[in-house]
Structure formats: structure tokens, C-alpha cells
mmCIF file with all atom_site columns, C-alpha atoms and ligand atoms in Angstrom:
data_model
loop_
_atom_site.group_PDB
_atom_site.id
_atom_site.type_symbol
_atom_site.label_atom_id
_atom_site.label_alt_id
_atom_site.label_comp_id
_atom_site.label_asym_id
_atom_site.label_entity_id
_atom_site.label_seq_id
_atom_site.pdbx_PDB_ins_code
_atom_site.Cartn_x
_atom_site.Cartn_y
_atom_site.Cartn_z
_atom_site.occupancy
_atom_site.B_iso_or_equiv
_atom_site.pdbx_formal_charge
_atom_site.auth_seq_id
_atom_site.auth_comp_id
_atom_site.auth_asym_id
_atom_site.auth_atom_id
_atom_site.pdbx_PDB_model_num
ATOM   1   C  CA  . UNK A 1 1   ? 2.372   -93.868  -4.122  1.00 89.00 ? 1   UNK A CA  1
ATOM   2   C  CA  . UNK A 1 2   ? 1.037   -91.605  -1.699  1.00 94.00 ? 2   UNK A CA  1
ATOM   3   C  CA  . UNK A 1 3   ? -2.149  -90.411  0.161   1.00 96.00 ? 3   UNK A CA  1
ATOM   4   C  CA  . UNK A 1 4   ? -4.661  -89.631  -2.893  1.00 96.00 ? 4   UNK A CA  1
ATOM   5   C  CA  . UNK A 1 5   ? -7.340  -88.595  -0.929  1.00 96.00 ? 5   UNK A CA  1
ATOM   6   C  CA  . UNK A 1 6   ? -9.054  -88.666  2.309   1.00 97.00 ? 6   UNK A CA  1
ATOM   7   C  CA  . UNK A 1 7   ? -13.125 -88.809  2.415   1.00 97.00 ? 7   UNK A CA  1
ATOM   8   C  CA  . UNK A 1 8   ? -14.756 -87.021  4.473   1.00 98.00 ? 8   UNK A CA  1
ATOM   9   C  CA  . UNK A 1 9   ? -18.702 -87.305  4.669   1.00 98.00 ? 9   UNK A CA  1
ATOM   10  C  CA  . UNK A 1 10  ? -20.799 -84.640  5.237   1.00 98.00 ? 10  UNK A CA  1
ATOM   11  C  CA  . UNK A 1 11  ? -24.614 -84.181  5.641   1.00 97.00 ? 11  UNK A CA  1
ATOM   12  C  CA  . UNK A 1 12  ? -25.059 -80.709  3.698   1.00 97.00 ? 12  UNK A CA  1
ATOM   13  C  CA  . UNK A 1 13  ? -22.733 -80.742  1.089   1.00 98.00 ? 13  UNK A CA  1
ATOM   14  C  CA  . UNK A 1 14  ? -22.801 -77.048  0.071   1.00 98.00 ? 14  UNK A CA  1
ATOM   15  C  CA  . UNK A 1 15  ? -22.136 -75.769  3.579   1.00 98.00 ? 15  UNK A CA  1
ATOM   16  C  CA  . UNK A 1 16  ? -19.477 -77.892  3.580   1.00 98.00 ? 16  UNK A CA  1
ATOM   17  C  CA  . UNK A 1 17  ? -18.216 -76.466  0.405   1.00 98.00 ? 17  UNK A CA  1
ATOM   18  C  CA  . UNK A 1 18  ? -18.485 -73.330  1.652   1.00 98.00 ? 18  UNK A CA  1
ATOM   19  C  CA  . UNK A 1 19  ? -16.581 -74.236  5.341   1.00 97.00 ? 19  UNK A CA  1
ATOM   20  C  CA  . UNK A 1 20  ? -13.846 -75.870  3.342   1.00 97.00 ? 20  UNK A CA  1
ATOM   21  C  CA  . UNK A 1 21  ? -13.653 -72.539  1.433   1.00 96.00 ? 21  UNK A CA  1
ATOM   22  C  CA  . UNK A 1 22  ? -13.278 -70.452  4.132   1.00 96.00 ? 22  UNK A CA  1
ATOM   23  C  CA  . UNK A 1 23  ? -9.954  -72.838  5.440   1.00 95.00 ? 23  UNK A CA  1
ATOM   24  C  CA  . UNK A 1 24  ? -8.379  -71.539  2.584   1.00 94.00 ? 24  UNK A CA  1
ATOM   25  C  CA  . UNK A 1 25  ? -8.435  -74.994  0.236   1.00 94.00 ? 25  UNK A CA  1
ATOM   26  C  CA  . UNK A 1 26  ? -8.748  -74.857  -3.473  1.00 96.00 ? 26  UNK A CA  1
ATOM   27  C  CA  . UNK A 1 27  ? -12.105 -76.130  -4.783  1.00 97.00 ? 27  UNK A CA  1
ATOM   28  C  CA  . UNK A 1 28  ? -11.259 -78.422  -7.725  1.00 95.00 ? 28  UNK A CA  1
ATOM   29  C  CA  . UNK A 1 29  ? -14.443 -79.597  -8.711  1.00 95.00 ? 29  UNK A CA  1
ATOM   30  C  CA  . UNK A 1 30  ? -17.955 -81.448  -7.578  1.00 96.00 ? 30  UNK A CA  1
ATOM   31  C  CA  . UNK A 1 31  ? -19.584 -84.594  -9.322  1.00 94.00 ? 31  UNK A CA  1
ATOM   32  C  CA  . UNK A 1 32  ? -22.336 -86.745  -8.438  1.00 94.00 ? 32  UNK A CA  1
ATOM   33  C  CA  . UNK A 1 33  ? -21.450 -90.601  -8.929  1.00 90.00 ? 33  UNK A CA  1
ATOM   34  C  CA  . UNK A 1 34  ? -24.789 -92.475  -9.070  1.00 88.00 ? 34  UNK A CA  1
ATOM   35  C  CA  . UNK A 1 35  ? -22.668 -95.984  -8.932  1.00 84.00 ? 35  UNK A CA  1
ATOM   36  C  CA  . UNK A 1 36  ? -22.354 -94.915  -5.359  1.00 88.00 ? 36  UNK A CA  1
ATOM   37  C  CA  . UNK A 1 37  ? -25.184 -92.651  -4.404  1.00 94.00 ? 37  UNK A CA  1
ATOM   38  C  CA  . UNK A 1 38  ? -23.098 -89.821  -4.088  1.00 95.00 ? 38  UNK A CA  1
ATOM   39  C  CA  . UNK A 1 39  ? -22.276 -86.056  -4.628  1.00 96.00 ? 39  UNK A CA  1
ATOM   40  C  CA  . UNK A 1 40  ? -18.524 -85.429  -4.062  1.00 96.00 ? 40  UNK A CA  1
ATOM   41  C  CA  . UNK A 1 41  ? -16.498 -81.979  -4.156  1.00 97.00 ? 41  UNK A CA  1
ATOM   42  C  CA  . UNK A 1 42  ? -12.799 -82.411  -4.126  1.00 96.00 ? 42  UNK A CA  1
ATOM   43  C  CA  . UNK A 1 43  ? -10.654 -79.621  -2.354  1.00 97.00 ? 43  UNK A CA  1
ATOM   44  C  CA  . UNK A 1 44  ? -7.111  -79.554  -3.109  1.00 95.00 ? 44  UNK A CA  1
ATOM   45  C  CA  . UNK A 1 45  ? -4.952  -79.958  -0.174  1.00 93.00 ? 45  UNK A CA  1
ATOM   46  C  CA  . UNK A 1 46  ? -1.059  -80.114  -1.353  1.00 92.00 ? 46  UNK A CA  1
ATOM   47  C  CA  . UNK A 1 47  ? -0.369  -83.329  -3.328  1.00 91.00 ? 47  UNK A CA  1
ATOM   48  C  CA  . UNK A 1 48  ? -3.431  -84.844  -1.796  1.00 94.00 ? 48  UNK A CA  1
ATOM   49  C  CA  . UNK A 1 49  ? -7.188  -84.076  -1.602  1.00 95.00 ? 49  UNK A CA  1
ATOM   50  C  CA  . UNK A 1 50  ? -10.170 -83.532  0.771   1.00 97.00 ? 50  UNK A CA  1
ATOM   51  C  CA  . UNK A 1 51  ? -13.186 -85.599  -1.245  1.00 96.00 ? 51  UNK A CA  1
ATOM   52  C  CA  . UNK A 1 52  ? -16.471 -84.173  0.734   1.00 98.00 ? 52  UNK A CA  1
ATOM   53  C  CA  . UNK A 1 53  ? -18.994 -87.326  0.183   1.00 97.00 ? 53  UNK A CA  1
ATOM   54  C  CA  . UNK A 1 54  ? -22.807 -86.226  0.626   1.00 98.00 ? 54  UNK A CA  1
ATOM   55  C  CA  . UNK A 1 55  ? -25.472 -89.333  0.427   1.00 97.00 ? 55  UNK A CA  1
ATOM   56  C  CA  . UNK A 1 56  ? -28.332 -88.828  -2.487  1.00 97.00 ? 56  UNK A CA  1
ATOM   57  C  CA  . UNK A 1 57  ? -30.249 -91.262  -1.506  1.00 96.00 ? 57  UNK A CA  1
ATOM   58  C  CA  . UNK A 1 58  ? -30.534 -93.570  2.179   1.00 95.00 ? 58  UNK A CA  1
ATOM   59  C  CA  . UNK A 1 59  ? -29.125 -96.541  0.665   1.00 94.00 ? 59  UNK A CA  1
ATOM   60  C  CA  . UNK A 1 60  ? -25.802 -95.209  0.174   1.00 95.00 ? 60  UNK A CA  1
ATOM   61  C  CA  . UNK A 1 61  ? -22.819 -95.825  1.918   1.00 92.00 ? 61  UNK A CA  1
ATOM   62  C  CA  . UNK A 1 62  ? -22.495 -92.597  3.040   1.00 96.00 ? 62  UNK A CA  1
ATOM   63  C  CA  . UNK A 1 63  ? -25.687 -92.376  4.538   1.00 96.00 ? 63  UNK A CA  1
ATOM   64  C  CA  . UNK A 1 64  ? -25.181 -95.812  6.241   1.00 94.00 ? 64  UNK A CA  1
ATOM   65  C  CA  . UNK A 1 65  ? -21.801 -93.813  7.702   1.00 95.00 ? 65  UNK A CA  1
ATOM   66  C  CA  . UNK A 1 66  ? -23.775 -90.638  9.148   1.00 96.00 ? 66  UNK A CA  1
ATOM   67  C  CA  . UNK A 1 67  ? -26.359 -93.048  10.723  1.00 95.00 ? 67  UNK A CA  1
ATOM   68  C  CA  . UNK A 1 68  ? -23.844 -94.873  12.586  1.00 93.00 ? 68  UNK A CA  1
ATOM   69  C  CA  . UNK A 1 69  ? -22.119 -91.401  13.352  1.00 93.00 ? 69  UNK A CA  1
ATOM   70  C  CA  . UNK A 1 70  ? -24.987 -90.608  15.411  1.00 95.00 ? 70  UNK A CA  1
ATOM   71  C  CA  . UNK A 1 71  ? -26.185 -87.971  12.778  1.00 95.00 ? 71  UNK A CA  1
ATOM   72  C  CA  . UNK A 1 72  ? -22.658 -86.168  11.931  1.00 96.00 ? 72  UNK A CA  1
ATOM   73  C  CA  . UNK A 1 73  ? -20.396 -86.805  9.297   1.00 96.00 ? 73  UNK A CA  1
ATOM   74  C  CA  . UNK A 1 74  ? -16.654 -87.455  9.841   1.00 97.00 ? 74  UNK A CA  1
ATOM   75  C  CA  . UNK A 1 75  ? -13.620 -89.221  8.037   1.00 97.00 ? 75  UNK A CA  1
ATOM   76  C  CA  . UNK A 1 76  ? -15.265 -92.181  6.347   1.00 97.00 ? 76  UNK A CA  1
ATOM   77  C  CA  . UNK A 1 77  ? -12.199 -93.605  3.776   1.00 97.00 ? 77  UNK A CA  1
ATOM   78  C  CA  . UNK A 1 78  ? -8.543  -93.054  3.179   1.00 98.00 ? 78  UNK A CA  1
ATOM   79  C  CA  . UNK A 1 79  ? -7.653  -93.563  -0.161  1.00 97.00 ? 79  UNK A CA  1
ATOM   80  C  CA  . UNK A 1 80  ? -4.027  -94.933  -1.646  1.00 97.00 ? 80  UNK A CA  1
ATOM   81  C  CA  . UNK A 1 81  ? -3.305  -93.732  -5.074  1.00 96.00 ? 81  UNK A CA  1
ATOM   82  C  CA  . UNK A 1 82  ? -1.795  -96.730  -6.491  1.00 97.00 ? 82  UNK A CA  1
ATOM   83  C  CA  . UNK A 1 83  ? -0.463  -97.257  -10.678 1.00 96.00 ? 83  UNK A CA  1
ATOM   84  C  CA  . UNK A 1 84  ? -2.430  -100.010 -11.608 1.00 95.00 ? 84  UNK A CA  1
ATOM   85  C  CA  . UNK A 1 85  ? -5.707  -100.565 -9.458  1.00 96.00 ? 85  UNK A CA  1
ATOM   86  C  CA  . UNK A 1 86  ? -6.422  -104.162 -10.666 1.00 96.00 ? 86  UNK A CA  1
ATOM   87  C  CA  . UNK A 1 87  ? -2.560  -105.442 -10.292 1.00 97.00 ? 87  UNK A CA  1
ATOM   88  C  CA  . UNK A 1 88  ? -3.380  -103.985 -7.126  1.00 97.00 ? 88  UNK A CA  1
ATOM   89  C  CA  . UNK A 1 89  ? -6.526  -105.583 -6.065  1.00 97.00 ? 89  UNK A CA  1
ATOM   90  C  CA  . UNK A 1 90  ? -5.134  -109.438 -7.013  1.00 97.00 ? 90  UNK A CA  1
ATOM   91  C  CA  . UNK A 1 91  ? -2.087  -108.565 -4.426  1.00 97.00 ? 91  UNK A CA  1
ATOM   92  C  CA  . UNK A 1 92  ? -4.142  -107.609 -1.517  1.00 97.00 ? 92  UNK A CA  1
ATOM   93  C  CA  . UNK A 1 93  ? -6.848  -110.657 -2.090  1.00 97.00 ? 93  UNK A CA  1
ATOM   94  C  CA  . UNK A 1 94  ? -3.219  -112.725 -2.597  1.00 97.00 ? 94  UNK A CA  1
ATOM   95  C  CA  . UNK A 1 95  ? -2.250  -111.394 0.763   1.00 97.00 ? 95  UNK A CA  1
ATOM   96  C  CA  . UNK A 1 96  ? -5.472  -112.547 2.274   1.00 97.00 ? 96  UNK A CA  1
ATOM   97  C  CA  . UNK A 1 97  ? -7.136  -108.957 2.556   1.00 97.00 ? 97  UNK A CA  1
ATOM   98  C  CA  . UNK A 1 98  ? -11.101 -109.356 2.046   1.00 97.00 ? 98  UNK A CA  1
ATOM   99  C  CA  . UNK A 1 99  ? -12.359 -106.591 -1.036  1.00 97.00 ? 99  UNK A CA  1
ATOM   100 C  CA  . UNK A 1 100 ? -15.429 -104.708 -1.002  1.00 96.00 ? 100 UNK A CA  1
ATOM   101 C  CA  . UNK A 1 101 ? -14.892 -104.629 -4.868  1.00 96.00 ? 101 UNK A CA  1
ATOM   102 C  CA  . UNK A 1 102 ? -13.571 -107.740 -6.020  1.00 95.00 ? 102 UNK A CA  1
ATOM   103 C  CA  . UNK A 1 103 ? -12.745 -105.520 -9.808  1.00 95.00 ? 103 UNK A CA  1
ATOM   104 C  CA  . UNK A 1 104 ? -12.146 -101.956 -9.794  1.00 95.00 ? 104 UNK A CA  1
ATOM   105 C  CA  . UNK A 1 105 ? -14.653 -99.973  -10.859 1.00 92.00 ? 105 UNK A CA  1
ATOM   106 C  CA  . UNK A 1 106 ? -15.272 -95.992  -11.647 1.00 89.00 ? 106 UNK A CA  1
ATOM   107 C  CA  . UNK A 1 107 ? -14.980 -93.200  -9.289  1.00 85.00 ? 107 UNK A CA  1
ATOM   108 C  CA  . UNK A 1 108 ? -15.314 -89.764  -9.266  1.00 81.00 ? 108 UNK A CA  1
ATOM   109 C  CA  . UNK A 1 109 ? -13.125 -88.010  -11.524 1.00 79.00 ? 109 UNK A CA  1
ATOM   110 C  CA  . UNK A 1 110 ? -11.694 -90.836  -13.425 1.00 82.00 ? 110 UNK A CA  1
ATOM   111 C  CA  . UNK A 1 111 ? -10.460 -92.543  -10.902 1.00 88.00 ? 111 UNK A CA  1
ATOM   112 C  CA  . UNK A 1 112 ? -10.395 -96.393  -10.652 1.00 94.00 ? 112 UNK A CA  1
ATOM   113 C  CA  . UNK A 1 113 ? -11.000 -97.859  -7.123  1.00 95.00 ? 113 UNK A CA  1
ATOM   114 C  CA  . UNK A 1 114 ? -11.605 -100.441 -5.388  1.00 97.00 ? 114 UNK A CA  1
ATOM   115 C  CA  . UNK A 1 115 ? -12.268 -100.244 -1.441  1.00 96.00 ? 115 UNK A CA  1
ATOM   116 C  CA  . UNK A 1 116 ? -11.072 -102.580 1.245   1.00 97.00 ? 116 UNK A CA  1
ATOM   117 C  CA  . UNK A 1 117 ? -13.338 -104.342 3.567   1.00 97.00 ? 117 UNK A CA  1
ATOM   118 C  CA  . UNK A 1 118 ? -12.712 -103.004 6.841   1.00 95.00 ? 118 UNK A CA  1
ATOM   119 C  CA  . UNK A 1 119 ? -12.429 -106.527 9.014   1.00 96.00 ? 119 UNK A CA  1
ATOM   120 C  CA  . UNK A 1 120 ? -9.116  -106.772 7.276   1.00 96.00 ? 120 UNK A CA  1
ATOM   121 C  CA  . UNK A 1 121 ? -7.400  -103.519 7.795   1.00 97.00 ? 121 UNK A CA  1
ATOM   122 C  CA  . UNK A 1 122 ? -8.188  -103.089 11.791  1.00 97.00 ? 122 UNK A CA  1
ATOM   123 C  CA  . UNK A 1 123 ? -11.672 -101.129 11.311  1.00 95.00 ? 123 UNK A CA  1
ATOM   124 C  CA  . UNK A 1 124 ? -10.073 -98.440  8.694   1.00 96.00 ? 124 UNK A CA  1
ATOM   125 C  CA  . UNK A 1 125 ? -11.872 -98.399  5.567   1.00 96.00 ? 125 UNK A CA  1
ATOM   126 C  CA  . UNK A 1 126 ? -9.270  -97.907  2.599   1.00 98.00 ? 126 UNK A CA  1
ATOM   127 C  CA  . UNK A 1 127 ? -9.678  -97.209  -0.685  1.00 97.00 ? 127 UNK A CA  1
ATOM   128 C  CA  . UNK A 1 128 ? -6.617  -97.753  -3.443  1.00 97.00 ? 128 UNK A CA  1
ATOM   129 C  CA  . UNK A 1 129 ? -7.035  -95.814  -6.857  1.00 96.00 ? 129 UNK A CA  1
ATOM   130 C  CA  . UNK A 1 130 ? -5.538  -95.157  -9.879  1.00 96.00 ? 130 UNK A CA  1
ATOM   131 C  CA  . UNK A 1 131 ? -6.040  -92.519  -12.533 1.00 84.00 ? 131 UNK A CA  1
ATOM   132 C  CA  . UNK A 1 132 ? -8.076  -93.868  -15.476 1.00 73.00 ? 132 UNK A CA  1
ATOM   133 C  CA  . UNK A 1 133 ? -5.486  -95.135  -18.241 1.00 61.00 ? 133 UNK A CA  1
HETATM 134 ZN ZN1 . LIG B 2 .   ? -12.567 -91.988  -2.233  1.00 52.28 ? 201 LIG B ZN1 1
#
């Protein structure tokens, strides 16, 4: 449907807060998903969103990111708001595309997702979601 969100990982997630501030974006909310190892702040940024991703722990994706990074965060996901994440997910494995998540599970905010593996889509990592029904 459109660009839901783009993730952005960051190693001090309040500073970043506070930068993101500062350019003027609307601060919508923060919430820590332990499914993922994360603590996200979304930032409002027209129809679409900023989602700042700091790791909680070295095992999480996000810290896995910064490593590679050479220490700084950066974009890490796109995400594709899509109606039905699950419709969604037997299309793309019908079309061949390799899934991280093989079933959707629970985001941040009551989203439904499911992320891409990124040997299929040319290095990108995607993400497609859905707002919980
Ligand atoms: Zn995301």
C-alpha cells in the first residue's frame, strides 16, 4: 500500500530521540519488543514513519547490524504496509522469495510482520506489515 516505515538503527536510542526531535518529526511513541531484542521509537514522517531500532541485548538483530556497520547505525529495513500480512507471506514464498519469518508474527505497535531474507531482494532487507486485525 505504501512505505509503512523505514528502520533506522541507532546505538543510543535517546540521543537519537532527541536528534530526530530537533528535525522537526513528531514523536509518536517508544516500545521495547523483547521478541526481537529491541527498543523502538516511532517518529511520524507524513504518511510514513522513522522506527529508531536500539539493540537490548548483543544477540539481536540490531546489534548484529551496528557490528557489521563498523560501530554506527544506519538504515537497517524498509518496511511495506501490506492488508493482510499472511496472504502476503504465501505470495512471496509462491514467487520463490526466501522468508526470514515463515508466519507473521508481532511487532511493535500492533503491527504484524514478517521480514524478507535479504539473498532474495538484491541485499535490501524488507519488511511487509499489516495493522493487527
Ligand atoms: Zn520495522
Amino acid at each position: 500500500n505504501k512505505i509503512d516505515h523505514i528502520g533506522i538503527a541507532v546505538t543510543d536510542l535517546d540521543e537519537a530521540i532527541e536528534t530526530y526531535k530537533k528535525l522537526g518529526m513528531e514523536l509518536l511513541g517508544t516500545e521495547t519488543v523483547d521478541d526481537q531484542k529491541v527498543r523502538t521509537a516511532f517518529f511520524k514522517v507524513g504518511e510514513s514513519c522513522f522506527e529508531l531500532l536500539e539493540a537490548t541485548d548483543p544477540s539481536s538483530p540490531i546489534a548484529r547490524y551496528i557490528e557489521k556497520n563498523a560501530g554506527r547505525g544506519g538504515i537497517q529495513h524498509i518496511a511495506m504496509q501490506v492488508d493482510d500480512v499472511d496472504a502476503e507471506i504465501e505470495r512471496l514464498k509462491g514467487e520463490g522469495f526466501l522468508m526470514i519469518d515463515e508466519t507473521a508474527r508481532d511487532g511493535a505497535h500492533g503491527n504484524r510482520i514478517a521480514f524478507l531474507h535479504p539473498k532474495s531482494t538484491h541485499g535490501t532487507l524488507l519488511e511487509v506489515c499489516a495493522r493487527k486485525k
